Amino acid sequence: MSEHERYAEDLALYALDALRGEDRALVDEHLATCAACRRELEQLRGDTALLALATTGPRPPQRARQRLLDAVAREARAVKVVETSPRRSWWGWLGWAATAAVVIFALSLWRENSELKASLASASSQAAKSAREVEEMRRIAAPILEPEAQRVTLVAAKAPPQPQGKVFYLRNRSSLVLLANNLPALPAEKAYELWLIPTNGAPIPAGVFKPDAHGSASVVNPPLPAGAEAKAFAITVENEAGSATPTLPLVMVGAGE
Amino acid sequence: MSRPQPQGISDLALVTGLKSGDQGAMAELYDRYSSVVYAVALRVLGDSGAAEDVLQEVFLQLWHKPTAFDAARGRLGSWLAVITRNRAIDSLRKRRPETDIEDVVLSVAPDLAAEADRARAAEKVRGVMGSMVPAQRSALEMAYWQGLSHSEIADKTGEPLGTVKTRIRAGLIVLRKAFQT
């Protein structure tokens, strides 16, 4: 049985949002590295959409429209103003690094929280406390992980935008966050792949990703071997399913600071 | 988007309008899709008040997070139908949503925005469901409209867990094939 077949039935349950707990986490882990199964999940969601779209019934009451539009009017957004500075500021990076450290901490809390919930039903009060902490961390992390957050990269005045990537890696937790921007668009069927270049041994795949329309991308906690010591990180262009070994050239590379 | 819109403004342009806080775009999207969203919520919840709450919640989520909709993969109507069904099931089962709306990506399926298209599709879906063996149809319906897990369905029907899983997936594939031809 191929790996895809092994996940095929669970993917259908996943598409129905019916998979919970450990079963869901296992599929999530597989989806993070398998483009074919991600496509199949999208297809299965499309199939479930047919069931939903084919439903007919009475129209919503007229008051529902006004209720929504009133709520929208109340929440009319304030335009966010971001002051940009022509000077590149070192403390900007520091703030970013601190936020990423919070993200990594939040993710590790989330992981611990999930494990706690699964294995210790009696410790529900502790789990609830962790959940509150996670919620708080998520709120803090939102500005860098939410796709709609405004991202401004400060560079030397008059310099054209350059591709940039920043990796935050916490070896003892195997936690990694990559934030990248100004990445060139890729041909169809191609994706970027991040590599952890260890002190000894072959490069380790650390996540396949595609930039959004603005060239921004992030990778959060890809599956990594425990405790791998990183000498450097690099990014290559690969087929969208990802590769086990990097295809040269390295389009971006960086060593520790 | 390639599909011509009756009002001349594409769904994508309206969603782009939401990003800059265009309340008129919200009203237009509501007029296009509120009947689908409400019908799905009502079918799951069977209660007009609860369905109206889900309707409100789904459109407010779109207002708050228009970037969650990825126009490249999936049509707005299908996407809204899927997140509505998921949200209604969460409400029915009194559980917290576990899937972020931005993680709901679906393949490009028929849009069925127009009511006439939906009525035809509804008939086709009924035909396909009717052609399934009863055990398969009921497994799929229990999973989809009641949000029962495969183990709950297995408990109810006395069928092995593996059989229930297979029935659900096979049922979805049968539907897919009917709409591919």
PDB file of C-alpha atoms in Angstrom, chain B residues 19-164:
ATOM      1  CA  LYS B  19      -9.752  44.423   1.912  1.00  0.00           C
ATOM      2  CA  SER B  20     -10.101  48.185   1.728  1.00  0.00           C
ATOM      3  CA  GLY B  21     -13.236  48.165   3.887  1.00  0.00           C
ATOM      4  CA  ASP B  22     -15.802  48.583   1.091  1.00  0.00           C
ATOM      5  CA  GLN B  23     -19.182  48.015   2.769  1.00  0.00           C
ATOM      6  CA  GLY B  24     -21.002  48.109  -0.569  1.00  0.00           C
ATOM      7  CA  ALA B  25     -18.919  45.112  -1.713  1.00  0.00           C
ATOM      8  CA  MET B  26     -20.032  43.276   1.429  1.00  0.00           C
ATOM      9  CA  ALA B  27     -23.688  43.990   0.638  1.00  0.00           C
ATOM     10  CA  GLU B  28     -23.238  42.731  -2.922  1.00  0.00           C
ATOM     11  CA  LEU B  29     -21.523  39.512  -1.773  1.00  0.00           C
ATOM     12  CA  TYR B  30     -24.287  38.979   0.773  1.00  0.00           C
ATOM     13  CA  ASP B  31     -26.904  39.319  -1.947  1.00  0.00           C
ATOM     14  CA  ARG B  32     -25.068  36.789  -4.096  1.00  0.00           C
ATOM     15  CA  TYR B  33     -24.378  34.120  -1.512  1.00  0.00           C
ATOM     16  CA  SER B  34     -26.604  34.544   1.542  1.00  0.00           C
ATOM     17  CA  SER B  35     -29.197  32.105   0.195  1.00  0.00           C
ATOM     18  CA  VAL B  36     -26.571  29.335  -0.186  1.00  0.00           C
ATOM     19  CA  VAL B  37     -25.063  30.018   3.225  1.00  0.00           C
ATOM     20  CA  TYR B  38     -28.457  30.130   4.937  1.00  0.00           C
ATOM     21  CA  ALA B  39     -29.734  26.996   3.193  1.00  0.00           C
ATOM     22  CA  VAL B  40     -26.670  25.001   4.271  1.00  0.00           C
ATOM     23  CA  ALA B  41     -26.803  26.275   7.863  1.00  0.00           C
ATOM     24  CA  LEU B  42     -30.540  25.575   8.084  1.00  0.00           C
ATOM     25  CA  ARG B  43     -30.140  22.081   6.681  1.00  0.00           C
ATOM     26  CA  VAL B  44     -27.551  21.250   9.353  1.00  0.00           C
ATOM     27  CA  LEU B  45     -29.138  23.023  12.297  1.00  0.00           C
ATOM     28  CA  GLY B  46     -32.845  22.761  11.502  1.00  0.00           C
ATOM     29  CA  ASP B  47     -33.471  25.994  13.390  1.00  0.00           C
ATOM     30  CA  SER B  48     -33.868  29.351  11.685  1.00  0.00           C
ATOM     31  CA  GLY B  49     -32.428  31.402  14.563  1.00  0.00           C
ATOM     32  CA  ALA B  50     -29.300  29.273  14.841  1.00  0.00           C
ATOM     33  CA  ALA B  51     -28.935  29.265  11.035  1.00  0.00           C
ATOM     34  CA  GLU B  52     -29.154  33.057  11.000  1.00  0.00           C
ATOM     35  CA  ASP B  53     -26.383  33.250  13.607  1.00  0.00           C
ATOM     36  CA  VAL B  54     -24.129  31.071  11.459  1.00  0.00           C
ATOM     37  CA  LEU B  55     -24.983  33.198   8.405  1.00  0.00           C
ATOM     38  CA  GLN B  56     -23.931  36.289  10.311  1.00  0.00           C
ATOM     39  CA  GLU B  57     -20.768  34.661  11.571  1.00  0.00           C
ATOM     40  CA  VAL B  58     -19.656  33.384   8.158  1.00  0.00           C
ATOM     41  CA  PHE B  59     -20.065  36.764   6.458  1.00  0.00           C
ATOM     42  CA  LEU B  60     -18.402  38.601   9.324  1.00  0.00           C
ATOM     43  CA  GLN B  61     -15.452  36.218   9.057  1.00  0.00           C
ATOM     44  CA  LEU B  62     -15.199  37.060   5.370  1.00  0.00           C
ATOM     45  CA  TRP B  63     -15.342  40.755   6.254  1.00  0.00           C
ATOM     46  CA  HIS B  64     -12.645  40.420   8.909  1.00  0.00           C
ATOM     47  CA  LYS B  65     -10.375  38.180   6.879  1.00  0.00           C
ATOM     48  CA  PRO B  66     -11.005  38.530   3.131  1.00  0.00           C
ATOM     49  CA  THR B  67      -7.477  37.324   2.400  1.00  0.00           C
ATOM     50  CA  ALA B  68      -8.473  33.879   3.714  1.00  0.00           C
ATOM     51  CA  PHE B  69     -10.248  33.291   0.416  1.00  0.00           C
ATOM     52  CA  ASP B  70      -7.771  32.091  -2.180  1.00  0.00           C
ATOM     53  CA  ALA B  71      -9.325  32.889  -5.529  1.00  0.00           C
ATOM     54  CA  ALA B  72      -6.705  30.837  -7.339  1.00  0.00           C
ATOM     55  CA  ARG B  73      -8.022  27.610  -5.885  1.00  0.00           C
ATOM     56  CA  GLY B  74     -11.729  27.409  -5.341  1.00  0.00           C
ATOM     57  CA  ARG B  75     -14.775  29.500  -6.131  1.00  0.00           C
ATOM     58  CA  LEU B  76     -16.210  31.825  -3.561  1.00  0.00           C
ATOM     59  CA  GLY B  77     -19.624  30.128  -3.507  1.00  0.00           C
ATOM     60  CA  SER B  78     -18.119  26.683  -2.952  1.00  0.00           C
ATOM     61  CA  TRP B  79     -15.731  27.982  -0.345  1.00  0.00           C
ATOM     62  CA  LEU B  80     -18.482  29.730   1.593  1.00  0.00           C
ATOM     63  CA  ALA B  81     -20.645  26.602   1.393  1.00  0.00           C
ATOM     64  CA  VAL B  82     -17.855  24.475   2.862  1.00  0.00           C
ATOM     65  CA  ILE B  83     -16.968  26.829   5.700  1.00  0.00           C
ATOM     66  CA  THR B  84     -20.670  27.319   6.469  1.00  0.00           C
ATOM     67  CA  ARG B  85     -21.266  23.600   6.714  1.00  0.00           C
ATOM     68  CA  ASN B  86     -18.219  23.194   8.975  1.00  0.00           C
ATOM     69  CA  ARG B  87     -19.250  26.090  11.191  1.00  0.00           C
ATOM     70  CA  ALA B  88     -22.841  24.834  11.418  1.00  0.00           C
ATOM     71  CA  ILE B  89     -21.618  21.373  12.439  1.00  0.00           C
ATOM     72  CA  ASP B  90     -19.383  22.942  15.095  1.00  0.00           C
ATOM     73  CA  SER B  91     -22.417  24.831  16.365  1.00  0.00           C
ATOM     74  CA  LEU B  92     -24.609  21.708  16.275  1.00  0.00           C
ATOM     75  CA  ARG B  93     -22.029  19.722  18.186  1.00  0.00           C
ATOM     76  CA  LYS B  94     -21.187  22.615  20.496  1.00  0.00           C
ATOM     77  CA  ARG B  95     -17.494  22.399  19.813  1.00  0.00           C
ATOM     78  CA  ARG B  96     -14.844  24.924  19.007  1.00  0.00           C
ATOM     79  CA  PRO B  97     -13.881  25.312  15.346  1.00  0.00           C
ATOM     80  CA  GLU B  98     -10.678  23.433  14.684  1.00  0.00           C
ATOM     81  CA  THR B  99     -10.034  24.522  11.103  1.00  0.00           C
ATOM     82  CA  ASP B 100      -9.107  28.118  10.318  1.00  0.00           C
ATOM     83  CA  ILE B 101     -11.062  29.434   7.361  1.00  0.00           C
ATOM     84  CA  GLU B 102      -7.833  30.286   5.598  1.00  0.00           C
ATOM     85  CA  ASP B 103      -6.825  26.630   5.726  1.00  0.00           C
ATOM     86  CA  VAL B 104      -9.932  25.661   3.772  1.00  0.00           C
ATOM     87  CA  VAL B 105      -8.701  25.399   0.208  1.00  0.00           C
ATOM     88  CA  LEU B 106     -10.699  23.506  -2.357  1.00  0.00           C
ATOM     89  CA  SER B 107     -10.242  22.553  -5.938  1.00  0.00           C
ATOM     90  CA  VAL B 108     -11.987  24.609  -8.576  1.00  0.00           C
ATOM     91  CA  ALA B 109     -15.450  23.059  -8.690  1.00  0.00           C
ATOM     92  CA  PRO B 110     -18.630  24.253 -10.372  1.00  0.00           C
ATOM     93  CA  ASP B 111     -19.653  27.551  -8.844  1.00  0.00           C
ATOM     94  CA  LEU B 112     -23.428  27.169  -8.894  1.00  0.00           C
ATOM     95  CA  ALA B 113     -23.949  30.765  -7.842  1.00  0.00           C
ATOM     96  CA  ALA B 114     -27.150  31.101  -9.834  1.00  0.00           C
ATOM     97  CA  GLU B 115     -30.189  29.522  -8.254  1.00  0.00           C
ATOM     98  CA  ALA B 116     -31.167  27.752 -11.464  1.00  0.00           C
ATOM     99  CA  ASP B 117     -27.729  26.084 -11.587  1.00  0.00           C
ATOM    100  CA  ARG B 118     -28.096  25.081  -7.958  1.00  0.00           C
ATOM    101  CA  ALA B 119     -31.534  23.600  -8.517  1.00  0.00           C
ATOM    102  CA  ARG B 120     -30.171  21.485 -11.384  1.00  0.00           C
ATOM    103  CA  ALA B 121     -27.176  20.423  -9.272  1.00  0.00           C
ATOM    104  CA  ALA B 122     -29.464  19.577  -6.353  1.00  0.00           C
ATOM    105  CA  GLU B 123     -31.429  17.279  -8.614  1.00  0.00           C
ATOM    106  CA  LYS B 124     -28.235  15.660  -9.843  1.00  0.00           C
ATOM    107  CA  VAL B 125     -26.899  15.191  -6.318  1.00  0.00           C
ATOM    108  CA  ARG B 126     -30.233  13.638  -5.281  1.00  0.00           C
ATOM    109  CA  GLY B 127     -29.991  11.302  -8.267  1.00  0.00           C
ATOM    110  CA  VAL B 128     -26.441  10.261  -7.394  1.00  0.00           C
ATOM    111  CA  MET B 129     -27.294   9.793  -3.721  1.00  0.00           C
ATOM    112  CA  GLY B 130     -30.346   7.777  -4.727  1.00  0.00           C
ATOM    113  CA  SER B 131     -28.205   5.451  -6.821  1.00  0.00           C
ATOM    114  CA  MET B 132     -25.912   4.635  -3.890  1.00  0.00           C
ATOM    115  CA  VAL B 133     -26.535   1.563  -1.769  1.00  0.00           C
ATOM    116  CA  PRO B 134     -28.539   2.700   1.269  1.00  0.00           C
ATOM    117  CA  ALA B 135     -25.706   2.001   3.736  1.00  0.00           C
ATOM    118  CA  GLN B 136     -23.332   4.184   1.751  1.00  0.00           C
ATOM    119  CA  ARG B 137     -25.832   7.001   1.356  1.00  0.00           C
ATOM    120  CA  SER B 138     -26.666   7.039   5.024  1.00  0.00           C
ATOM    121  CA  ALA B 139     -22.974   6.921   6.084  1.00  0.00           C
ATOM    122  CA  LEU B 140     -22.242   9.924   3.885  1.00  0.00           C
ATOM    123  CA  GLU B 141     -25.314  11.823   5.078  1.00  0.00           C
ATOM    124  CA  MET B 142     -24.618  11.142   8.735  1.00  0.00           C
ATOM    125  CA  ALA B 143     -21.027  12.303   8.288  1.00  0.00           C
ATOM    126  CA  TYR B 144     -21.918  15.360   6.247  1.00  0.00           C
ATOM    127  CA  TRP B 145     -25.164  16.693   7.637  1.00  0.00           C
ATOM    128  CA  GLN B 146     -24.921  15.498  11.233  1.00  0.00           C
ATOM    129  CA  GLY B 147     -21.157  15.760  11.590  1.00  0.00           C
ATOM    130  CA  LEU B 148     -20.880  12.284  13.064  1.00  0.00           C
ATOM    131  CA  SER B 149     -17.403  10.777  13.241  1.00  0.00           C
ATOM    132  CA  HIS B 150     -16.693   7.443  11.569  1.00  0.00           C
ATOM    133  CA  SER B 151     -16.608   5.739  14.965  1.00  0.00           C
ATOM    134  CA  GLU B 152     -20.008   7.222  15.908  1.00  0.00           C
ATOM    135  CA  ILE B 153     -21.428   6.010  12.607  1.00  0.00           C
ATOM    136  CA  ALA B 154     -19.897   2.578  13.167  1.00  0.00           C
ATOM    137  CA  ASP B 155     -21.520   2.459  16.630  1.00  0.00           C
ATOM    138  CA  LYS B 156     -24.901   3.430  15.194  1.00  0.00           C
ATOM    139  CA  THR B 157     -24.870   1.073  12.242  1.00  0.00           C
ATOM    140  CA  GLY B 158     -22.910  -1.806  13.730  1.00  0.00           C
ATOM    141  CA  GLU B 159     -20.581  -1.776  10.734  1.00  0.00           C
ATOM    142  CA  PRO B 160     -16.800  -2.106  11.078  1.00  0.00           C
ATOM    143  CA  LEU B 161     -14.898   1.181  11.312  1.00  0.00           C
ATOM    144  CA  GLY B 162     -12.943   0.472   8.132  1.00  0.00           C
ATOM    145  CA  THR B 163     -16.133  -0.143   6.163  1.00  0.00           C
ATOM    146  CA  VAL B 164     -17.599   3.183   7.289  1.00  0.00           C
TER     147      VAL B 164
END
